[in-house]
Amino acid sequence: MSLDLVIRGGTVATAEKTFQADVGIEGDKVAALGPALSGKRTIDASGKLVLPGGVDSHCHIEQLSSMGVMTADDFYSATVSAAYGGTTTVIPFCAQHRNDDLRKVLADYHERARTKAVIDYGFHLIIANPDEPTLREHLPEAIRSGVRSFKIFMTYERTRLTDEQILDVMAAARKHGALVMVHAENHGMISWLAGRMVNQGNTLPRYHAICHTRGSEAEAIQRVVALAELVDCPILIVHVSTVEGIEAIRQARGRGLKVLGETCPQYLFLTAKDIDIGIEGALFCCSPPPRDAAAQEACWRGLKDGTLHVYSSDHAPYGRDGKLPKGEKTSFKEMANGVPGLELRLPLLYTYGVGTQRITLPEFVNLTATRHAQTYGLFPRKGSLAVGSDADIAIWDPQKTLVVEQTHDGTGYTPYKGRKLTGWPITVLSRGAVIVEDGRLTAARGRGRFIARESSDALRPLGRDVPEMAQLKAWQTPLQL
Ligand code: URP
Ligand code: ZN
Ligand code: ZN
């Protein structure tokens, strides 16, 4: 068979194994894996790694934040940056704010991405207004259109939900087959501390890390696990950062509950010390904040033992304008939350994980691509290098060393500046087309496509009741969730 394109002589890695094979591409799909393939065109990958393109299931693109600040990236700059870092699929958020009509929000984000994205994308929703039309009509409609996950917030004044609202959203997710992603931090603990800090003149970014206490993460995780258990709804706790939070997830999983966890580069590679540099510390502030060496260790352990299921960027890009408190904006409470990470997510984990043998190459593929695709209903089309999968492929040079200077996103800075990273993607393909070649972007603006997502095992409820629900059934008392 003569294929359109053959990637020849590389070491292929999947989430299961590493092996020598040529990769044959026909149109936009992987068509063959094996020795001595021939094709109309060839890419020489000898001495290189051939990996499925990364799937980043947590990033904020062209989105108004919970505090009302627009990200520094649009769908073009963010997806270009992702492509340079070996990521070929993103799942950003369509953010509903209070009073927003969810149907309109979703249509807006489709329009923003359609003309700009250079790689494929799905969407999650952020639900901040779980009113009747949202729960009864707009959510089910969005789910049917392939938007099968939504994020809810337990903190941030403008987006947080009450426990009752969280239960409403969970019941709808369970009924219609969607995954609930949770930003778990106790709002009262944080705002009580932050109010006192600012009143007493402690306004620098360092106090952000103090106010977002470890206990606030653990308390919120424990509470939301109890809520999810009541209605038997699978959940995924995003950006987990603490020893205590990871332990809460481990315990929930130990009890057989479907509680998944996610961590991000900032919790493996930064600490609160990075924030403690005066006003510029704002550039390292995100919520939850980076912690300490013990928390970093716990995140590595969590990724290794599966308590933390996926490693995403939580790319939340703001330039210095949004980040640095100024004028009447004088305290850490007013700065935009979040750090950029789309582009360096994979090179960081490769260097500090695979390069130090902390994780294996298949674990790297699993944590950066395959698990995301499986969890969010994109597998095996995405996150996989197998016959029939989309030919979304990153060819890596495991020896290439670069000192990080600047990334391609719109923020104008990176928290990882000066890091010496070894192992970089050099050629990246999306649906069979080369989109990055030897450091040069070759992708046309707007070539990326929306991918409707399927149901997945992660979404299926356990089918098990808490004692109170079982009691109602025994009394033959129907309770409509
Ligand atoms: O600080 C962060 N993580 N900002 C982005 C929004 C969020 O909470 O994920
Ligand atoms: Zn969040
Ligand atoms: Zn986020």
PDB file of N, CA, C and O in Angstrom, residues 401-469:
ATOM      1  N   THR A 401      17.959  20.423  23.842  1.00  0.00           N
ATOM      2  CA  THR A 401      17.938  21.200  25.084  1.00  0.00           C
ATOM      3  C   THR A 401      17.776  22.676  24.749  1.00  0.00           C
ATOM      4  O   THR A 401      18.458  23.195  23.876  1.00  0.00           O
ATOM      5  N   LEU A 402      16.849  23.312  25.445  1.00  0.00           N
ATOM      6  CA  LEU A 402      16.650  24.755  25.264  1.00  0.00           C
ATOM      7  C   LEU A 402      16.465  25.396  26.631  1.00  0.00           C
ATOM      8  O   LEU A 402      15.856  24.795  27.519  1.00  0.00           O
ATOM      9  N   VAL A 403      16.969  26.593  26.774  1.00  0.00           N
ATOM     10  CA  VAL A 403      16.655  27.373  27.969  1.00  0.00           C
ATOM     11  C   VAL A 403      15.425  28.208  27.631  1.00  0.00           C
ATOM     12  O   VAL A 403      15.406  28.928  26.632  1.00  0.00           O
ATOM     13  N   VAL A 404      14.379  28.085  28.454  1.00  0.00           N
ATOM     14  CA  VAL A 404      13.109  28.751  28.139  1.00  0.00           C
ATOM     15  C   VAL A 404      13.283  30.264  28.190  1.00  0.00           C
ATOM     16  O   VAL A 404      13.802  30.806  29.172  1.00  0.00           O
ATOM     17  N   GLU A 405      12.876  30.919  27.118  1.00  0.00           N
ATOM     18  CA  GLU A 405      12.927  32.381  27.041  1.00  0.00           C
ATOM     19  C   GLU A 405      11.505  32.919  26.982  1.00  0.00           C
ATOM     20  O   GLU A 405      11.025  33.557  27.886  1.00  0.00           O
ATOM     21  N   GLN A 406      10.845  32.596  25.869  1.00  0.00           N
ATOM     22  CA  GLN A 406       9.546  33.200  25.557  1.00  0.00           C
ATOM     23  C   GLN A 406       8.669  32.132  24.906  1.00  0.00           C
ATOM     24  O   GLN A 406       9.174  31.335  24.131  1.00  0.00           O
ATOM     25  N   THR A 407       7.408  32.133  25.215  1.00  0.00           N
ATOM     26  CA  THR A 407       6.486  31.210  24.548  1.00  0.00           C
ATOM     27  C   THR A 407       5.638  31.995  23.538  1.00  0.00           C
ATOM     28  O   THR A 407       5.779  33.212  23.429  1.00  0.00           O
ATOM     29  N   HIS A 408       4.760  31.280  22.829  1.00  0.00           N
ATOM     30  CA  HIS A 408       4.015  31.922  21.736  1.00  0.00           C
ATOM     31  C   HIS A 408       2.633  32.415  22.152  1.00  0.00           C
ATOM     32  O   HIS A 408       1.851  32.828  21.305  1.00  0.00           O
ATOM     33  N   ASP A 409       2.313  32.336  23.451  1.00  0.00           N
ATOM     34  CA  ASP A 409       0.982  32.813  23.856  1.00  0.00           C
ATOM     35  C   ASP A 409       0.994  34.333  23.988  1.00  0.00           C
ATOM     36  O   ASP A 409       1.998  34.992  23.708  1.00  0.00           O
ATOM     37  N   GLY A 410      -0.152  34.885  24.388  1.00  0.00           N
ATOM     38  CA  GLY A 410      -0.296  36.341  24.378  1.00  0.00           C
ATOM     39  C   GLY A 410       0.072  37.039  25.669  1.00  0.00           C
ATOM     40  O   GLY A 410      -0.155  38.251  25.798  1.00  0.00           O
ATOM     41  N   THR A 411       0.639  36.324  26.644  1.00  0.00           N
ATOM     42  CA  THR A 411       0.862  36.949  27.954  1.00  0.00           C
ATOM     43  C   THR A 411       2.114  37.816  28.003  1.00  0.00           C
ATOM     44  O   THR A 411       2.204  38.725  28.824  1.00  0.00           O
ATOM     45  N   GLY A 412       3.115  37.473  27.171  1.00  0.00           N
ATOM     46  CA  GLY A 412       4.375  38.219  27.205  1.00  0.00           C
ATOM     47  C   GLY A 412       5.321  37.768  28.308  1.00  0.00           C
ATOM     48  O   GLY A 412       6.343  38.395  28.534  1.00  0.00           O
ATOM     49  N   TYR A 413       4.971  36.708  29.009  1.00  0.00           N
ATOM     50  CA  TYR A 413       5.914  36.184  30.010  1.00  0.00           C
ATOM     51  C   TYR A 413       5.652  34.698  30.207  1.00  0.00           C
ATOM     52  O   TYR A 413       4.618  34.185  29.763  1.00  0.00           O
ATOM     53  N   THR A 414       6.602  34.020  30.834  1.00  0.00           N
ATOM     54  CA  THR A 414       6.333  32.653  31.271  1.00  0.00           C
ATOM     55  C   THR A 414       6.917  32.462  32.668  1.00  0.00           C
ATOM     56  O   THR A 414       8.042  32.934  32.942  1.00  0.00           O
ATOM     57  N   PRO A 415       6.178  31.781  33.549  1.00  0.00           N
ATOM     58  CA  PRO A 415       6.711  31.551  34.901  1.00  0.00           C
ATOM     59  C   PRO A 415       7.921  30.628  34.890  1.00  0.00           C
ATOM     60  O   PRO A 415       8.576  30.467  35.909  1.00  0.00           O
ATOM     61  N   TYR A 416       8.198  30.010  33.741  1.00  0.00           N
ATOM     62  CA  TYR A 416       9.274  29.018  33.680  1.00  0.00           C
ATOM     63  C   TYR A 416      10.517  29.555  32.960  1.00  0.00           C
ATOM     64  O   TYR A 416      11.383  28.795  32.564  1.00  0.00           O
ATOM     65  N   LYS A 417      10.567  30.866  32.779  1.00  0.00           N
ATOM     66  CA  LYS A 417      11.708  31.500  32.112  1.00  0.00           C
ATOM     67  C   LYS A 417      13.018  31.081  32.798  1.00  0.00           C
ATOM     68  O   LYS A 417      13.113  31.069  34.025  1.00  0.00           O
ATOM     69  N   GLY A 418      14.000  30.722  31.964  1.00  0.00           N
ATOM     70  CA  GLY A 418      15.317  30.361  32.504  1.00  0.00           C
ATOM     71  C   GLY A 418      15.483  28.872  32.779  1.00  0.00           C
ATOM     72  O   GLY A 418      16.594  28.420  33.037  1.00  0.00           O
ATOM     73  N   ARG A 419      14.381  28.104  32.708  1.00  0.00           N
ATOM     74  CA  ARG A 419      14.514  26.652  32.941  1.00  0.00           C
ATOM     75  C   ARG A 419      15.191  25.997  31.742  1.00  0.00           C
ATOM     76  O   ARG A 419      14.848  26.298  30.596  1.00  0.00           O
ATOM     77  N   LYS A 420      16.097  25.086  32.037  1.00  0.00           N
ATOM     78  CA  LYS A 420      16.763  24.338  30.967  1.00  0.00           C
ATOM     79  C   LYS A 420      16.004  23.033  30.777  1.00  0.00           C
ATOM     80  O   LYS A 420      15.995  22.191  31.680  1.00  0.00           O
ATOM     81  N   LEU A 421      15.316  22.909  29.653  1.00  0.00           N
ATOM     82  CA  LEU A 421      14.481  21.732  29.428  1.00  0.00           C
ATOM     83  C   LEU A 421      15.076  20.882  28.305  1.00  0.00           C
ATOM     84  O   LEU A 421      15.469  21.408  27.256  1.00  0.00           O
ATOM     85  N   THR A 422      15.100  19.582  28.533  1.00  0.00           N
ATOM     86  CA  THR A 422      15.622  18.650  27.529  1.00  0.00           C
ATOM     87  C   THR A 422      14.507  17.722  27.090  1.00  0.00           C
ATOM     88  O   THR A 422      13.916  17.025  27.915  1.00  0.00           O
ATOM     89  N   GLY A 423      14.245  17.714  25.759  1.00  0.00           N
ATOM     90  CA  GLY A 423      13.131  16.950  25.194  1.00  0.00           C
ATOM     91  C   GLY A 423      12.080  17.921  24.702  1.00  0.00           C
ATOM     92  O   GLY A 423      11.380  18.548  25.506  1.00  0.00           O
ATOM     93  N   TRP A 424      12.006  18.089  23.366  1.00  0.00           N
ATOM     94  CA  TRP A 424      11.067  19.054  22.778  1.00  0.00           C
ATOM     95  C   TRP A 424      10.402  18.454  21.541  1.00  0.00           C
ATOM     96  O   TRP A 424      11.045  17.748  20.768  1.00  0.00           O
ATOM     97  N   PRO A 425       9.136  18.798  21.319  1.00  0.00           N
ATOM     98  CA  PRO A 425       8.516  18.432  20.052  1.00  0.00           C
ATOM     99  C   PRO A 425       9.125  19.285  18.942  1.00  0.00           C
ATOM    100  O   PRO A 425       9.324  20.483  19.139  1.00  0.00           O
ATOM    101  N   ILE A 426       9.440  18.656  17.816  1.00  0.00           N
ATOM    102  CA  ILE A 426      10.048  19.444  16.726  1.00  0.00           C
ATOM    103  C   ILE A 426       9.135  19.517  15.501  1.00  0.00           C
ATOM    104  O   ILE A 426       9.132  20.506  14.790  1.00  0.00           O
ATOM    105  N   THR A 427       8.380  18.447  15.271  1.00  0.00           N
ATOM    106  CA  THR A 427       7.424  18.463  14.157  1.00  0.00           C
ATOM    107  C   THR A 427       6.079  17.986  14.702  1.00  0.00           C
ATOM    108  O   THR A 427       6.025  16.995  15.435  1.00  0.00           O
ATOM    109  N   VAL A 428       5.020  18.710  14.363  1.00  0.00           N
ATOM    110  CA  VAL A 428       3.699  18.386  14.923  1.00  0.00           C
ATOM    111  C   VAL A 428       2.696  18.284  13.777  1.00  0.00           C
ATOM    112  O   VAL A 428       2.672  19.126  12.881  1.00  0.00           O
ATOM    113  N   LEU A 429       1.891  17.216  13.840  1.00  0.00           N
ATOM    114  CA  LEU A 429       0.865  17.006  12.809  1.00  0.00           C
ATOM    115  C   LEU A 429      -0.515  17.042  13.447  1.00  0.00           C
ATOM    116  O   LEU A 429      -0.711  16.538  14.558  1.00  0.00           O
ATOM    117  N   SER A 430      -1.450  17.611  12.716  1.00  0.00           N
ATOM    118  CA  SER A 430      -2.843  17.587  13.153  1.00  0.00           C
ATOM    119  C   SER A 430      -3.684  17.062  12.002  1.00  0.00           C
ATOM    120  O   SER A 430      -3.634  17.620  10.900  1.00  0.00           O
ATOM    121  N   ARG A 431      -4.412  15.980  12.259  1.00  0.00           N
ATOM    122  CA  ARG A 431      -5.185  15.291  11.206  1.00  0.00           C
ATOM    123  C   ARG A 431      -4.362  15.135   9.931  1.00  0.00           C
ATOM    124  O   ARG A 431      -4.796  15.428   8.831  1.00  0.00           O
ATOM    125  N   GLY A 432      -3.136  14.661  10.061  1.00  0.00           N
ATOM    126  CA  GLY A 432      -2.297  14.325   8.912  1.00  0.00           C
ATOM    127  C   GLY A 432      -1.560  15.499   8.304  1.00  0.00           C
ATOM    128  O   GLY A 432      -0.675  15.302   7.473  1.00  0.00           O
ATOM    129  N   ALA A 433      -1.881  16.725   8.700  1.00  0.00           N
ATOM    130  CA  ALA A 433      -1.206  17.897   8.128  1.00  0.00           C
ATOM    131  C   ALA A 433      -0.101  18.364   9.078  1.00  0.00           C
ATOM    132  O   ALA A 433      -0.321  18.441  10.297  1.00  0.00           O
ATOM    133  N   VAL A 434       1.055  18.692   8.511  1.00  0.00           N
ATOM    134  CA  VAL A 434       2.138  19.220   9.343  1.00  0.00           C
ATOM    135  C   VAL A 434       1.772  20.657   9.729  1.00  0.00           C
ATOM    136  O   VAL A 434       1.511  21.489   8.867  1.00  0.00           O
ATOM    137  N   ILE A 435       1.712  20.920  11.036  1.00  0.00           N
ATOM    138  CA  ILE A 435       1.346  22.282  11.465  1.00  0.00           C
ATOM    139  C   ILE A 435       2.520  23.019  12.112  1.00  0.00           C
ATOM    140  O   ILE A 435       2.520  24.243  12.167  1.00  0.00           O
ATOM    141  N   VAL A 436       3.510  22.249  12.598  1.00  0.00           N
ATOM    142  CA  VAL A 436       4.764  22.868  13.054  1.00  0.00           C
ATOM    143  C   VAL A 436       5.894  22.032  12.482  1.00  0.00           C
ATOM    144  O   VAL A 436       5.883  20.806  12.598  1.00  0.00           O
ATOM    145  N   GLU A 437       6.836  22.693  11.839  1.00  0.00           N
ATOM    146  CA  GLU A 437       7.946  21.966  11.218  1.00  0.00           C
ATOM    147  C   GLU A 437       9.237  22.671  11.585  1.00  0.00           C
ATOM    148  O   GLU A 437       9.429  23.841  11.231  1.00  0.00           O
ATOM    149  N   ASP A 438      10.097  21.978  12.311  1.00  0.00           N
ATOM    150  CA  ASP A 438      11.384  22.559  12.730  1.00  0.00           C
ATOM    151  C   ASP A 438      11.232  23.967  13.290  1.00  0.00           C
ATOM    152  O   ASP A 438      11.908  24.907  12.850  1.00  0.00           O
ATOM    153  N   GLY A 439      10.293  24.111  14.196  1.00  0.00           N
ATOM    154  CA  GLY A 439      10.131  25.399  14.880  1.00  0.00           C
ATOM    155  C   GLY A 439       9.361  26.448  14.087  1.00  0.00           C
ATOM    156  O   GLY A 439       9.260  27.590  14.511  1.00  0.00           O
ATOM    157  N   ARG A 440       8.820  26.065  12.933  1.00  0.00           N
ATOM    158  CA  ARG A 440       8.103  27.033  12.080  1.00  0.00           C
ATOM    159  C   ARG A 440       6.638  26.624  12.008  1.00  0.00           C
ATOM    160  O   ARG A 440       6.316  25.465  11.758  1.00  0.00           O
ATOM    161  N   LEU A 441       5.740  27.585  12.214  1.00  0.00           N
ATOM    162  CA  LEU A 441       4.304  27.292  12.124  1.00  0.00           C
ATOM    163  C   LEU A 441       3.886  27.207  10.656  1.00  0.00           C
ATOM    164  O   LEU A 441       4.176  28.103   9.869  1.00  0.00           O
ATOM    165  N   THR A 442       3.194  26.101  10.313  1.00  0.00           N
ATOM    166  CA  THR A 442       2.748  25.954   8.920  1.00  0.00           C
ATOM    167  C   THR A 442       1.230  25.801   8.846  1.00  0.00           C
ATOM    168  O   THR A 442       0.691  25.454   7.802  1.00  0.00           O
ATOM    169  N   ALA A 443       0.566  26.066   9.967  1.00  0.00           N
ATOM    170  CA  ALA A 443      -0.891  25.851  10.032  1.00  0.00           C
ATOM    171  C   ALA A 443      -1.655  27.093   9.613  1.00  0.00           C
ATOM    172  O   ALA A 443      -1.272  28.208   9.973  1.00  0.00           O
ATOM    173  N   ALA A 444      -2.738  26.887   8.891  1.00  0.00           N
ATOM    174  CA  ALA A 444      -3.587  28.029   8.528  1.00  0.00           C
ATOM    175  C   ALA A 444      -4.525  28.360   9.680  1.00  0.00           C
ATOM    176  O   ALA A 444      -5.052  27.460  10.352  1.00  0.00           O
ATOM    177  N   ARG A 445      -4.714  29.638   9.883  1.00  0.00           N
ATOM    178  CA  ARG A 445      -5.659  30.125  10.892  1.00  0.00           C
ATOM    179  C   ARG A 445      -7.050  29.548  10.600  1.00  0.00           C
ATOM    180  O   ARG A 445      -7.507  29.548   9.444  1.00  0.00           O
ATOM    181  N   GLY A 446      -7.718  29.028  11.615  1.00  0.00           N
ATOM    182  CA  GLY A 446      -9.095  28.551  11.451  1.00  0.00           C
ATOM    183  C   GLY A 446      -9.216  27.128  10.923  1.00  0.00           C
ATOM    184  O   GLY A 446     -10.319  26.657  10.689  1.00  0.00           O
ATOM    185  N   ARG A 447      -8.082  26.404  10.787  1.00  0.00           N
ATOM    186  CA  ARG A 447      -8.166  25.035  10.266  1.00  0.00           C
ATOM    187  C   ARG A 447      -8.671  24.037  11.331  1.00  0.00           C
ATOM    188  O   ARG A 447      -9.135  22.950  11.003  1.00  0.00           O
ATOM    189  N   GLY A 448      -8.565  24.421  12.604  1.00  0.00           N
ATOM    190  CA  GLY A 448      -9.003  23.528  13.681  1.00  0.00           C
ATOM    191  C   GLY A 448     -10.512  23.315  13.639  1.00  0.00           C
ATOM    192  O   GLY A 448     -11.250  24.195  13.204  1.00  0.00           O
ATOM    193  N   ARG A 449     -10.939  22.127  14.098  1.00  0.00           N
ATOM    194  CA  ARG A 449     -12.372  21.815  14.059  1.00  0.00           C
ATOM    195  C   ARG A 449     -12.916  21.522  15.455  1.00  0.00           C
ATOM    196  O   ARG A 449     -12.214  20.946  16.282  1.00  0.00           O
ATOM    197  N   PHE A 450     -14.180  21.866  15.627  1.00  0.00           N
ATOM    198  CA  PHE A 450     -14.869  21.486  16.867  1.00  0.00           C
ATOM    199  C   PHE A 450     -15.110  19.981  16.842  1.00  0.00           C
ATOM    200  O   PHE A 450     -15.562  19.432  15.843  1.00  0.00           O
ATOM    201  N   ILE A 451     -14.809  19.319  17.959  1.00  0.00           N
ATOM    202  CA  ILE A 451     -15.047  17.872  18.058  1.00  0.00           C
ATOM    203  C   ILE A 451     -16.141  17.652  19.104  1.00  0.00           C
ATOM    204  O   ILE A 451     -15.964  17.973  20.284  1.00  0.00           O
ATOM    205  N   ALA A 452     -17.260  17.119  18.637  1.00  0.00           N
ATOM    206  CA  ALA A 452     -18.332  16.747  19.572  1.00  0.00           C
ATOM    207  C   ALA A 452     -17.874  15.517  20.332  1.00  0.00           C
ATOM    208  O   ALA A 452     -17.337  14.586  19.738  1.00  0.00           O
ATOM    209  N   ARG A 453     -18.051  15.545  21.635  1.00  0.00           N
ATOM    210  CA  ARG A 453     -17.538  14.441  22.442  1.00  0.00           C
ATOM    211  C   ARG A 453     -18.628  13.424  22.781  1.00  0.00           C
ATOM    212  O   ARG A 453     -19.789  13.780  22.944  1.00  0.00           O
ATOM    213  N   GLU A 454     -18.182  12.162  22.873  1.00  0.00           N
ATOM    214  CA  GLU A 454     -19.090  11.044  23.164  1.00  0.00           C
ATOM    215  C   GLU A 454     -19.204  10.875  24.678  1.00  0.00           C
ATOM    216  O   GLU A 454     -18.457  11.455  25.438  1.00  0.00           O
ATOM    217  N   SER A 455     -20.074   9.958  25.058  1.00  0.00           N
ATOM    218  CA  SER A 455     -20.134   9.557  26.458  1.00  0.00           C
ATOM    219  C   SER A 455     -18.851   8.774  26.783  1.00  0.00           C
ATOM    220  O   SER A 455     -18.172   8.310  25.881  1.00  0.00           O
ATOM    221  N   SER A 456     -18.514   8.663  28.044  1.00  0.00           N
ATOM    222  CA  SER A 456     -17.330   7.868  28.394  1.00  0.00           C
ATOM    223  C   SER A 456     -17.603   7.169  29.715  1.00  0.00           C
ATOM    224  O   SER A 456     -18.541   7.510  30.436  1.00  0.00           O
ATOM    225  N   ASP A 457     -16.737   6.212  30.013  1.00  0.00           N
ATOM    226  CA  ASP A 457     -16.928   5.447  31.247  1.00  0.00           C
ATOM    227  C   ASP A 457     -16.906   6.365  32.473  1.00  0.00           C
ATOM    228  O   ASP A 457     -17.620   6.138  33.448  1.00  0.00           O
ATOM    229  N   ALA A 458     -16.082   7.426  32.390  1.00  0.00           N
ATOM    230  CA  ALA A 458     -15.976   8.352  33.534  1.00  0.00           C
ATOM    231  C   ALA A 458     -17.323   8.961  33.887  1.00  0.00           C
ATOM    232  O   ALA A 458     -17.553   9.381  35.018  1.00  0.00           O
ATOM    233  N   LEU A 459     -18.235   9.037  32.920  1.00  0.00           N
ATOM    234  CA  LEU A 459     -19.519   9.711  33.154  1.00  0.00           C
ATOM    235  C   LEU A 459     -20.572   8.802  33.777  1.00  0.00           C
ATOM    236  O   LEU A 459     -21.598   9.280  34.245  1.00  0.00           O
ATOM    237  N   ARG A 460     -20.323   7.507  33.723  1.00  0.00           N
ATOM    238  CA  ARG A 460     -21.379   6.598  34.183  1.00  0.00           C
ATOM    239  C   ARG A 460     -21.466   6.572  35.706  1.00  0.00           C
ATOM    240  O   ARG A 460     -20.465   6.337  36.390  1.00  0.00           O
ATOM    241  N   PRO A 461     -22.667   6.819  36.249  1.00  0.00           N
ATOM    242  CA  PRO A 461     -22.815   6.750  37.713  1.00  0.00           C
ATOM    243  C   PRO A 461     -22.545   5.332  38.210  1.00  0.00           C
ATOM    244  O   PRO A 461     -22.557   4.382  37.419  1.00  0.00           O
ATOM    245  N   LEU A 462     -22.299   5.212  39.513  1.00  0.00           N
ATOM    246  CA  LEU A 462     -22.015   3.888  40.071  1.00  0.00           C
ATOM    247  C   LEU A 462     -23.269   3.035  40.158  1.00  0.00           C
ATOM    248  O   LEU A 462     -23.204   1.814  40.208  1.00  0.00           O
ATOM    249  N   GLY A 463     -24.425   3.705  40.260  1.00  0.00           N
ATOM    250  CA  GLY A 463     -25.673   2.960  40.452  1.00  0.00           C
ATOM    251  C   GLY A 463     -25.817   2.528  41.896  1.00  0.00           C
ATOM    252  O   GLY A 463     -26.414   1.502  42.201  1.00  0.00           O
ATOM    253  N   ARG A 464     -25.225   3.340  42.793  1.00  0.00           N
ATOM    254  CA  ARG A 464     -25.302   2.941  44.208  1.00  0.00           C
ATOM    255  C   ARG A 464     -25.827   4.120  45.026  1.00  0.00           C
ATOM    256  O   ARG A 464     -25.502   5.273  44.772  1.00  0.00           O
ATOM    257  N   ASP A 465     -26.696   3.817  45.973  1.00  0.00           N
ATOM    258  CA  ASP A 465     -27.354   4.867  46.757  1.00  0.00           C
ATOM    259  C   ASP A 465     -26.688   5.072  48.112  1.00  0.00           C
ATOM    260  O   ASP A 465     -26.194   4.118  48.710  1.00  0.00           O
ATOM    261  N   VAL A 466     -26.711   6.304  48.618  1.00  0.00           N
ATOM    262  CA  VAL A 466     -26.372   6.517  50.031  1.00  0.00           C
ATOM    263  C   VAL A 466     -27.539   5.953  50.848  1.00  0.00           C
ATOM    264  O   VAL A 466     -28.649   5.781  50.317  1.00  0.00           O
ATOM    265  N   PRO A 467     -27.342   5.652  52.151  1.00  0.00           N
ATOM    266  CA  PRO A 467     -28.399   4.999  52.936  1.00  0.00           C
ATOM    267  C   PRO A 467     -29.741   5.726  52.866  1.00  0.00           C
ATOM    268  O   PRO A 467     -30.795   5.091  52.782  1.00  0.00           O
ATOM    269  N   GLU A 468     -29.719   7.054  52.876  1.00  0.00           N
ATOM    270  CA  GLU A 468     -30.992   7.806  52.868  1.00  0.00           C
ATOM    271  C   GLU A 468     -31.770   7.549  51.579  1.00  0.00           C
ATOM    272  O   GLU A 468     -32.998   7.411  51.595  1.00  0.00           O
ATOM    273  N   MET A 469     -31.083   7.497  50.452  1.00  0.00           N
ATOM    274  CA  MET A 469     -31.752   7.246  49.174  1.00  0.00           C
ATOM    275  C   MET A 469     -32.268   5.801  49.138  1.00  0.00           C
ATOM    276  O   MET A 469     -33.360   5.532  48.644  1.00  0.00           O
TER     277      MET A 469
END
